[in-house]
Amino acid sequence: MNILIVDDEPRHLRGMAAMLRAMRPDADVATAKDGEAALAAVRDARPDVVLSDIQMPNMDGLAFLRRLEEEGIATKVVMVSAYDLFAYAQTALRHGAYDYLLKPVDAEKVEALLERLETQLAAEREAQASSDALRQRLREASPAYRSRQLHRWLAGELPPDEGAGLAEWPALQGANVLVLTEAVRGDGAETDGAAAPEPPPFDELAERLALAASAFGDACAFALQTEPAPGARLVTA
């Protein structure tokens, strides 16, 4: 866990840092002396948790919290104050504070707070990992992604680690038909007094071929070259 402590009183700053390092020896604990320094530190390091005083020079804790909200920086901020004022706590929570502690801080409350934070951060990381994995699976299953990978493989440009994933594609494991077709761009010649119709773009042509072949099973179609200038010939598969 990465933790940033913000307080303009050196004694409180040292005391809180020492307490957290004793409770969580593996945590990365950093400090800042006011809201401006804290904002710069959060932008740079993106700590998991910020414990911030409210009454500070340059930028107080509530202004710091509002800046985080405005910039869309999602870090968990715990406000720490010597003032037991409902208005402070209400404002802090309205602007996204995770919790509110009173000075002098109680070690048992800090321990309970850390345990809650660790549980929530672990759940969020797991959910993010699942979401990323799902997006990756959906991306890899898309015909456009497979076409690009096959094109890079045929060109000898596919990295070995990606090639291993491509080899597991069921369509390649069970493929038993390869169709090559040559697409020729028209030269504008007239037929019965009318100009020949312009052929569809090659990407669209590949989509039509894949759609037609899908009647017989899983299919993939892609251009071996980019679309050439008028009059050139193009081989697609």
PDB file of C-alpha atoms in Angstrom:
ATOM      1  CA  MET A   1       0.000   0.000   0.000  1.00  0.00           C
ATOM      2  CA  ASN A   2       1.282   3.474  -0.880  1.00  0.00           C
ATOM      3  CA  ILE A   3       0.325   6.115   1.688  1.00  0.00           C
ATOM      4  CA  LEU A   4       0.778   9.893   1.640  1.00  0.00           C
ATOM      5  CA  ILE A   5       0.508  11.878   4.900  1.00  0.00           C
ATOM      6  CA  VAL A   6      -0.236  15.615   4.648  1.00  0.00           C
ATOM      7  CA  ASP A   7       0.189  17.914   7.651  1.00  0.00           C
ATOM      8  CA  ASP A   8       1.803  21.306   8.238  1.00  0.00           C
ATOM      9  CA  GLU A   9       2.778  20.436  11.819  1.00  0.00           C
ATOM     10  CA  PRO A  10       6.126  18.556  11.748  1.00  0.00           C
ATOM     11  CA  ARG A  11       5.437  16.759  15.041  1.00  0.00           C
ATOM     12  CA  HIS A  12       2.125  15.353  13.849  1.00  0.00           C
ATOM     13  CA  LEU A  13       3.628  14.484  10.469  1.00  0.00           C
ATOM     14  CA  ARG A  14       6.493  12.523  12.049  1.00  0.00           C
ATOM     15  CA  GLY A  15       4.199  10.830  14.562  1.00  0.00           C
ATOM     16  CA  MET A  16       1.682   9.641  11.981  1.00  0.00           C
ATOM     17  CA  ALA A  17       4.423   8.450   9.628  1.00  0.00           C
ATOM     18  CA  ALA A  18       6.095   6.489  12.434  1.00  0.00           C
ATOM     19  CA  MET A  19       2.792   4.897  13.467  1.00  0.00           C
ATOM     20  CA  LEU A  20       1.943   3.780   9.940  1.00  0.00           C
ATOM     21  CA  ARG A  21       5.431   2.415   9.262  1.00  0.00           C
ATOM     22  CA  ALA A  22       5.244   0.418  12.492  1.00  0.00           C
ATOM     23  CA  MET A  23       1.808  -0.964  11.615  1.00  0.00           C
ATOM     24  CA  ARG A  24       2.638  -1.665   7.959  1.00  0.00           C
ATOM     25  CA  PRO A  25       6.399  -2.146   7.521  1.00  0.00           C
ATOM     26  CA  ASP A  26       5.938  -3.030   3.845  1.00  0.00           C
ATOM     27  CA  ALA A  27       3.965   0.128   3.053  1.00  0.00           C
ATOM     28  CA  ASP A  28       5.518   3.014   1.140  1.00  0.00           C
ATOM     29  CA  VAL A  29       4.859   6.044   3.377  1.00  0.00           C
ATOM     30  CA  ALA A  30       5.543   9.538   2.001  1.00  0.00           C
ATOM     31  CA  THR A  31       4.830  12.985   3.495  1.00  0.00           C
ATOM     32  CA  ALA A  32       3.829  16.480   2.333  1.00  0.00           C
ATOM     33  CA  LYS A  33       3.618  19.711   4.318  1.00  0.00           C
ATOM     34  CA  ASP A  34       0.515  21.279   2.724  1.00  0.00           C
ATOM     35  CA  GLY A  35      -2.174  20.797   0.101  1.00  0.00           C
ATOM     36  CA  GLU A  36      -0.110  22.177  -2.781  1.00  0.00           C
ATOM     37  CA  ALA A  37       2.758  19.777  -2.117  1.00  0.00           C
ATOM     38  CA  ALA A  38       0.269  16.947  -1.629  1.00  0.00           C
ATOM     39  CA  LEU A  39      -1.436  17.651  -4.951  1.00  0.00           C
ATOM     40  CA  ALA A  40       1.895  17.521  -6.777  1.00  0.00           C
ATOM     41  CA  ALA A  41       2.790  14.262  -4.989  1.00  0.00           C
ATOM     42  CA  VAL A  42      -0.552  12.653  -5.840  1.00  0.00           C
ATOM     43  CA  ARG A  43      -0.274  13.652  -9.505  1.00  0.00           C
ATOM     44  CA  ASP A  44       3.202  12.132  -9.637  1.00  0.00           C
ATOM     45  CA  ALA A  45       2.929   8.969  -7.518  1.00  0.00           C
ATOM     46  CA  ARG A  46      -0.822   8.237  -7.336  1.00  0.00           C
ATOM     47  CA  PRO A  47      -0.805   6.841  -3.775  1.00  0.00           C
ATOM     48  CA  ASP A  48      -3.491   4.388  -2.715  1.00  0.00           C
ATOM     49  CA  VAL A  49      -4.358   6.400   0.403  1.00  0.00           C
ATOM     50  CA  VAL A  50      -3.906  10.007   1.546  1.00  0.00           C
ATOM     51  CA  LEU A  51      -4.267  11.031   5.192  1.00  0.00           C
ATOM     52  CA  SER A  52      -4.634  14.797   5.157  1.00  0.00           C
ATOM     53  CA  ASP A  53      -4.975  17.487   7.796  1.00  0.00           C
ATOM     54  CA  ILE A  54      -7.631  20.151   7.133  1.00  0.00           C
ATOM     55  CA  GLN A  55      -6.184  23.387   8.515  1.00  0.00           C
ATOM     56  CA  MET A  56      -3.002  24.061   6.480  1.00  0.00           C
ATOM     57  CA  PRO A  57      -1.402  27.071   4.734  1.00  0.00           C
ATOM     58  CA  ASN A  58      -1.239  27.532   0.928  1.00  0.00           C
ATOM     59  CA  MET A  59      -3.980  24.971   0.275  1.00  0.00           C
ATOM     60  CA  ASP A  60      -6.037  23.463   3.078  1.00  0.00           C
ATOM     61  CA  GLY A  61      -7.280  19.883   3.183  1.00  0.00           C
ATOM     62  CA  LEU A  62     -10.764  20.595   1.858  1.00  0.00           C
ATOM     63  CA  ALA A  63      -9.419  22.631  -1.077  1.00  0.00           C
ATOM     64  CA  PHE A  64      -6.980  19.785  -1.793  1.00  0.00           C
ATOM     65  CA  LEU A  65      -9.857  17.308  -1.754  1.00  0.00           C
ATOM     66  CA  ARG A  66     -11.871  19.457  -4.178  1.00  0.00           C
ATOM     67  CA  ARG A  67      -8.899  19.655  -6.573  1.00  0.00           C
ATOM     68  CA  LEU A  68      -8.638  15.871  -6.612  1.00  0.00           C
ATOM     69  CA  GLU A  69     -12.338  15.666  -7.381  1.00  0.00           C
ATOM     70  CA  GLU A  70     -12.073  18.229 -10.186  1.00  0.00           C
ATOM     71  CA  GLU A  71      -9.120  16.415 -11.771  1.00  0.00           C
ATOM     72  CA  GLY A  72     -10.770  13.014 -11.483  1.00  0.00           C
ATOM     73  CA  ILE A  73      -7.950  11.540  -9.398  1.00  0.00           C
ATOM     74  CA  ALA A  74      -9.339   8.488  -7.660  1.00  0.00           C
ATOM     75  CA  THR A  75      -7.346   8.027  -4.466  1.00  0.00           C
ATOM     76  CA  LYS A  76      -8.804   7.339  -1.061  1.00  0.00           C
ATOM     77  CA  VAL A  77      -8.509  10.429   1.150  1.00  0.00           C
ATOM     78  CA  VAL A  78      -8.946  10.272   4.920  1.00  0.00           C
ATOM     79  CA  MET A  79      -9.302  13.686   6.533  1.00  0.00           C
ATOM     80  CA  VAL A  80      -7.529  14.072   9.885  1.00  0.00           C
ATOM     81  CA  SER A  81      -8.448  17.076  12.029  1.00  0.00           C
ATOM     82  CA  ALA A  82      -8.308  18.361  15.587  1.00  0.00           C
ATOM     83  CA  TYR A  83     -11.721  19.978  15.044  1.00  0.00           C
ATOM     84  CA  ASP A  84     -14.768  17.854  15.815  1.00  0.00           C
ATOM     85  CA  LEU A  85     -17.019  19.908  13.558  1.00  0.00           C
ATOM     86  CA  PHE A  86     -19.854  18.260  11.678  1.00  0.00           C
ATOM     87  CA  ALA A  87     -19.595  20.856   8.898  1.00  0.00           C
ATOM     88  CA  TYR A  88     -15.984  19.832   8.172  1.00  0.00           C
ATOM     89  CA  ALA A  89     -16.840  16.148   8.046  1.00  0.00           C
ATOM     90  CA  GLN A  90     -19.933  16.802   5.926  1.00  0.00           C
ATOM     91  CA  THR A  91     -17.973  18.875   3.394  1.00  0.00           C
ATOM     92  CA  ALA A  92     -15.164  16.326   3.252  1.00  0.00           C
ATOM     93  CA  LEU A  93     -17.512  13.410   2.609  1.00  0.00           C
ATOM     94  CA  ARG A  94     -19.466  15.405   0.022  1.00  0.00           C
ATOM     95  CA  HIS A  95     -16.266  15.875  -1.977  1.00  0.00           C
ATOM     96  CA  GLY A  96     -15.335  12.205  -1.859  1.00  0.00           C
ATOM     97  CA  ALA A  97     -13.398  11.699   1.392  1.00  0.00           C
ATOM     98  CA  TYR A  98     -13.167   8.055   2.408  1.00  0.00           C
ATOM     99  CA  ASP A  99     -13.280   8.705   6.156  1.00  0.00           C
ATOM    100  CA  TYR A 100     -12.707  11.321   8.862  1.00  0.00           C
ATOM    101  CA  LEU A 101     -10.410  10.916  11.883  1.00  0.00           C
ATOM    102  CA  LEU A 102      -9.965  13.156  14.896  1.00  0.00           C
ATOM    103  CA  LYS A 103      -6.639  14.171  16.434  1.00  0.00           C
ATOM    104  CA  PRO A 104      -5.043  12.850  18.469  1.00  0.00           C
ATOM    105  CA  VAL A 105      -5.536   9.716  16.403  1.00  0.00           C
ATOM    106  CA  ASP A 106      -6.268   6.461  18.178  1.00  0.00           C
ATOM    107  CA  ALA A 107      -4.003   3.556  17.145  1.00  0.00           C
ATOM    108  CA  GLU A 108      -6.850   1.033  17.217  1.00  0.00           C
ATOM    109  CA  LYS A 109      -8.952   3.216  14.932  1.00  0.00           C
ATOM    110  CA  VAL A 110      -6.043   3.632  12.538  1.00  0.00           C
ATOM    111  CA  GLU A 111      -5.512  -0.143  12.466  1.00  0.00           C
ATOM    112  CA  ALA A 112      -9.205  -0.724  11.749  1.00  0.00           C
ATOM    113  CA  LEU A 113      -9.066   1.931   9.033  1.00  0.00           C
ATOM    114  CA  LEU A 114      -6.045   0.285   7.379  1.00  0.00           C
ATOM    115  CA  GLU A 115      -7.739  -3.109   7.418  1.00  0.00           C
ATOM    116  CA  ARG A 116     -10.842  -1.677   5.727  1.00  0.00           C
ATOM    117  CA  LEU A 117      -8.709   0.104   3.152  1.00  0.00           C
ATOM    118  CA  GLU A 118      -6.688  -3.036   2.379  1.00  0.00           C
ATOM    119  CA  THR A 119      -9.846  -5.096   1.924  1.00  0.00           C
ATOM    120  CA  GLN A 120     -11.426  -2.547  -0.403  1.00  0.00           C
ATOM    121  CA  LEU A 121      -8.255  -1.954  -2.418  1.00  0.00           C
ATOM    122  CA  ALA A 122      -7.800  -5.712  -2.908  1.00  0.00           C
ATOM    123  CA  ALA A 123     -11.399  -6.059  -4.093  1.00  0.00           C
ATOM    124  CA  GLU A 124     -11.005  -3.143  -6.505  1.00  0.00           C
ATOM    125  CA  ARG A 125      -7.787  -4.584  -7.952  1.00  0.00           C
ATOM    126  CA  GLU A 126      -9.427  -7.973  -8.440  1.00  0.00           C
ATOM    127  CA  ALA A 127     -12.418  -6.385 -10.158  1.00  0.00           C
ATOM    128  CA  GLN A 128     -10.110  -4.323 -12.381  1.00  0.00           C
ATOM    129  CA  ALA A 129      -8.073  -7.396 -13.311  1.00  0.00           C
ATOM    130  CA  SER A 130     -11.249  -9.308 -14.206  1.00  0.00           C
ATOM    131  CA  SER A 131     -12.501  -6.389 -16.274  1.00  0.00           C
ATOM    132  CA  ASP A 132      -9.169  -6.065 -18.100  1.00  0.00           C
ATOM    133  CA  ALA A 133      -9.084  -9.809 -18.793  1.00  0.00           C
ATOM    134  CA  LEU A 134     -12.639  -9.734 -20.168  1.00  0.00           C
ATOM    135  CA  ARG A 135     -11.836  -6.787 -22.452  1.00  0.00           C
ATOM    136  CA  GLN A 136      -8.742  -8.597 -23.693  1.00  0.00           C
ATOM    137  CA  ARG A 137     -10.716 -11.784 -24.432  1.00  0.00           C
ATOM    138  CA  LEU A 138     -13.368  -9.824 -26.300  1.00  0.00           C
ATOM    139  CA  ARG A 139     -10.705  -7.964 -28.264  1.00  0.00           C
ATOM    140  CA  GLU A 140      -8.886 -11.166 -29.179  1.00  0.00           C
ATOM    141  CA  ALA A 141     -12.143 -12.782 -30.284  1.00  0.00           C
ATOM    142  CA  SER A 142     -12.978  -9.987 -32.731  1.00  0.00           C
ATOM    143  CA  PRO A 143     -12.537 -10.749 -36.453  1.00  0.00           C
ATOM    144  CA  ALA A 144     -10.620  -7.494 -36.970  1.00  0.00           C
ATOM    145  CA  TYR A 145      -8.085  -8.422 -34.280  1.00  0.00           C
ATOM    146  CA  ARG A 146      -7.634 -11.928 -35.691  1.00  0.00           C
ATOM    147  CA  SER A 147      -7.199 -10.543 -39.182  1.00  0.00           C
ATOM    148  CA  ARG A 148      -4.463  -8.179 -38.025  1.00  0.00           C
ATOM    149  CA  GLN A 149      -2.682 -10.966 -36.152  1.00  0.00           C
ATOM    150  CA  LEU A 150      -2.822 -13.329 -39.144  1.00  0.00           C
ATOM    151  CA  HIS A 151      -1.569 -10.581 -41.426  1.00  0.00           C
ATOM    152  CA  ARG A 152       1.382  -9.890 -39.105  1.00  0.00           C
ATOM    153  CA  TRP A 153       2.082 -13.639 -38.832  1.00  0.00           C
ATOM    154  CA  LEU A 154       2.208 -14.061 -42.615  1.00  0.00           C
ATOM    155  CA  ALA A 155       4.493 -11.026 -42.855  1.00  0.00           C
ATOM    156  CA  GLY A 156       6.817 -12.468 -40.181  1.00  0.00           C
ATOM    157  CA  GLU A 157       6.117  -9.515 -37.864  1.00  0.00           C
ATOM    158  CA  LEU A 158       4.218 -11.293 -35.073  1.00  0.00           C
ATOM    159  CA  PRO A 159       6.145 -11.523 -31.742  1.00  0.00           C
ATOM    160  CA  PRO A 160       6.599 -15.098 -30.433  1.00  0.00           C
ATOM    161  CA  ASP A 161       4.417 -14.510 -27.354  1.00  0.00           C
ATOM    162  CA  GLU A 162       1.496 -13.346 -29.506  1.00  0.00           C
ATOM    163  CA  GLY A 163       2.087 -16.175 -31.964  1.00  0.00           C
ATOM    164  CA  ALA A 164       1.539 -18.689 -29.176  1.00  0.00           C
ATOM    165  CA  GLY A 165      -1.896 -17.200 -28.504  1.00  0.00           C
ATOM    166  CA  LEU A 166      -2.755 -17.233 -32.184  1.00  0.00           C
ATOM    167  CA  ALA A 167      -1.894 -20.927 -32.411  1.00  0.00           C
ATOM    168  CA  GLU A 168      -4.610 -21.633 -29.825  1.00  0.00           C
ATOM    169  CA  TRP A 169      -7.306 -20.059 -31.992  1.00  0.00           C
ATOM    170  CA  PRO A 170      -9.857 -22.847 -32.669  1.00  0.00           C
ATOM    171  CA  ALA A 171     -10.398 -21.693 -36.251  1.00  0.00           C
ATOM    172  CA  LEU A 172      -6.721 -22.346 -37.058  1.00  0.00           C
ATOM    173  CA  GLN A 173      -6.629 -25.674 -35.271  1.00  0.00           C
ATOM    174  CA  GLY A 174      -9.582 -26.956 -37.266  1.00  0.00           C
ATOM    175  CA  ALA A 175      -9.009 -25.072 -40.511  1.00  0.00           C
ATOM    176  CA  ASN A 176      -9.155 -27.275 -43.607  1.00  0.00           C
ATOM    177  CA  VAL A 177      -9.844 -24.783 -46.397  1.00  0.00           C
ATOM    178  CA  LEU A 178      -7.782 -21.836 -47.581  1.00  0.00           C
ATOM    179  CA  VAL A 179      -9.214 -19.667 -50.337  1.00  0.00           C
ATOM    180  CA  LEU A 180      -7.103 -17.167 -52.267  1.00  0.00           C
ATOM    181  CA  THR A 181      -8.809 -14.688 -54.506  1.00  0.00           C
ATOM    182  CA  GLU A 182      -7.424 -11.933 -56.700  1.00  0.00           C
ATOM    183  CA  ALA A 183      -9.211  -8.617 -56.649  1.00  0.00           C
ATOM    184  CA  VAL A 184      -8.624  -6.328 -59.635  1.00  0.00           C
ATOM    185  CA  ARG A 185      -9.574  -2.666 -59.576  1.00  0.00           C
ATOM    186  CA  GLY A 186     -11.488  -1.599 -62.628  1.00  0.00           C
ATOM    187  CA  ASP A 187      -9.829   0.760 -65.117  1.00  0.00           C
ATOM    188  CA  GLY A 188     -12.984   2.760 -65.769  1.00  0.00           C
ATOM    189  CA  ALA A 189     -13.780   0.911 -69.067  1.00  0.00           C
ATOM    190  CA  GLU A 190     -17.290   1.360 -70.331  1.00  0.00           C
ATOM    191  CA  THR A 191     -19.724  -1.522 -70.791  1.00  0.00           C
ATOM    192  CA  ASP A 192     -22.650  -0.950 -73.202  1.00  0.00           C
ATOM    193  CA  GLY A 193     -21.991   2.763 -73.043  1.00  0.00           C
ATOM    194  CA  ALA A 194     -21.916   2.884 -69.220  1.00  0.00           C
ATOM    195  CA  ALA A 195     -18.857   3.036 -66.955  1.00  0.00           C
ATOM    196  CA  ALA A 196     -18.103  -0.138 -65.000  1.00  0.00           C
ATOM    197  CA  PRO A 197     -19.287   0.092 -61.391  1.00  0.00           C
ATOM    198  CA  GLU A 198     -16.630   0.971 -58.840  1.00  0.00           C
ATOM    199  CA  PRO A 199     -15.700  -2.130 -56.804  1.00  0.00           C
ATOM    200  CA  PRO A 200     -16.187  -1.981 -53.027  1.00  0.00           C
ATOM    201  CA  PRO A 201     -13.259  -1.077 -50.757  1.00  0.00           C
ATOM    202  CA  PHE A 202     -11.032  -4.062 -50.033  1.00  0.00           C
ATOM    203  CA  ASP A 203     -11.919  -4.070 -46.338  1.00  0.00           C
ATOM    204  CA  GLU A 204     -15.573  -4.338 -47.280  1.00  0.00           C
ATOM    205  CA  LEU A 205     -14.752  -7.049 -49.806  1.00  0.00           C
ATOM    206  CA  ALA A 206     -12.973  -9.051 -47.112  1.00  0.00           C
ATOM    207  CA  GLU A 207     -15.993  -8.711 -44.831  1.00  0.00           C
ATOM    208  CA  ARG A 208     -18.274  -9.994 -47.599  1.00  0.00           C
ATOM    209  CA  LEU A 209     -16.004 -12.986 -48.231  1.00  0.00           C
ATOM    210  CA  ALA A 210     -15.932 -13.849 -44.525  1.00  0.00           C
ATOM    211  CA  LEU A 211     -19.710 -13.544 -44.314  1.00  0.00           C
ATOM    212  CA  ALA A 212     -20.198 -15.832 -47.297  1.00  0.00           C
ATOM    213  CA  ALA A 213     -17.743 -18.419 -45.976  1.00  0.00           C
ATOM    214  CA  SER A 214     -19.250 -18.343 -42.483  1.00  0.00           C
ATOM    215  CA  ALA A 215     -22.150 -20.403 -43.826  1.00  0.00           C
ATOM    216  CA  PHE A 216     -19.736 -23.356 -43.814  1.00  0.00           C
ATOM    217  CA  GLY A 217     -18.053 -22.672 -40.450  1.00  0.00           C
ATOM    218  CA  ASP A 218     -15.741 -20.235 -38.689  1.00  0.00           C
ATOM    219  CA  ALA A 219     -14.137 -17.946 -41.275  1.00  0.00           C
ATOM    220  CA  CYS A 220     -11.651 -15.109 -41.438  1.00  0.00           C
ATOM    221  CA  ALA A 221     -10.846 -12.916 -44.453  1.00  0.00           C
ATOM    222  CA  PHE A 222      -8.224 -10.208 -44.748  1.00  0.00           C
ATOM    223  CA  ALA A 223      -6.164  -8.345 -47.336  1.00  0.00           C
ATOM    224  CA  LEU A 224      -2.551  -9.372 -47.772  1.00  0.00           C
ATOM    225  CA  GLN A 225      -1.681  -5.852 -48.935  1.00  0.00           C
ATOM    226  CA  THR A 226      -3.069  -2.402 -48.397  1.00  0.00           C
ATOM    227  CA  GLU A 227      -5.327  -1.046 -51.105  1.00  0.00           C
ATOM    228  CA  PRO A 228      -3.235  -0.180 -54.186  1.00  0.00           C
ATOM    229  CA  ALA A 229      -3.442   2.712 -56.567  1.00  0.00           C
ATOM    230  CA  PRO A 230      -5.996   2.507 -59.454  1.00  0.00           C
ATOM    231  CA  GLY A 231      -5.029  -0.080 -62.039  1.00  0.00           C
ATOM    232  CA  ALA A 232      -2.997  -2.235 -59.620  1.00  0.00           C
ATOM    233  CA  ARG A 233      -3.851  -5.803 -58.698  1.00  0.00           C
ATOM    234  CA  LEU A 234      -4.371  -7.091 -55.167  1.00  0.00           C
ATOM    235  CA  VAL A 235      -4.373 -10.636 -53.804  1.00  0.00           C
ATOM    236  CA  THR A 236      -6.628 -11.268 -50.812  1.00  0.00           C
ATOM    237  CA  ALA A 237      -7.304 -14.303 -48.696  1.00  0.00           C
TER     238      ALA A 237
END
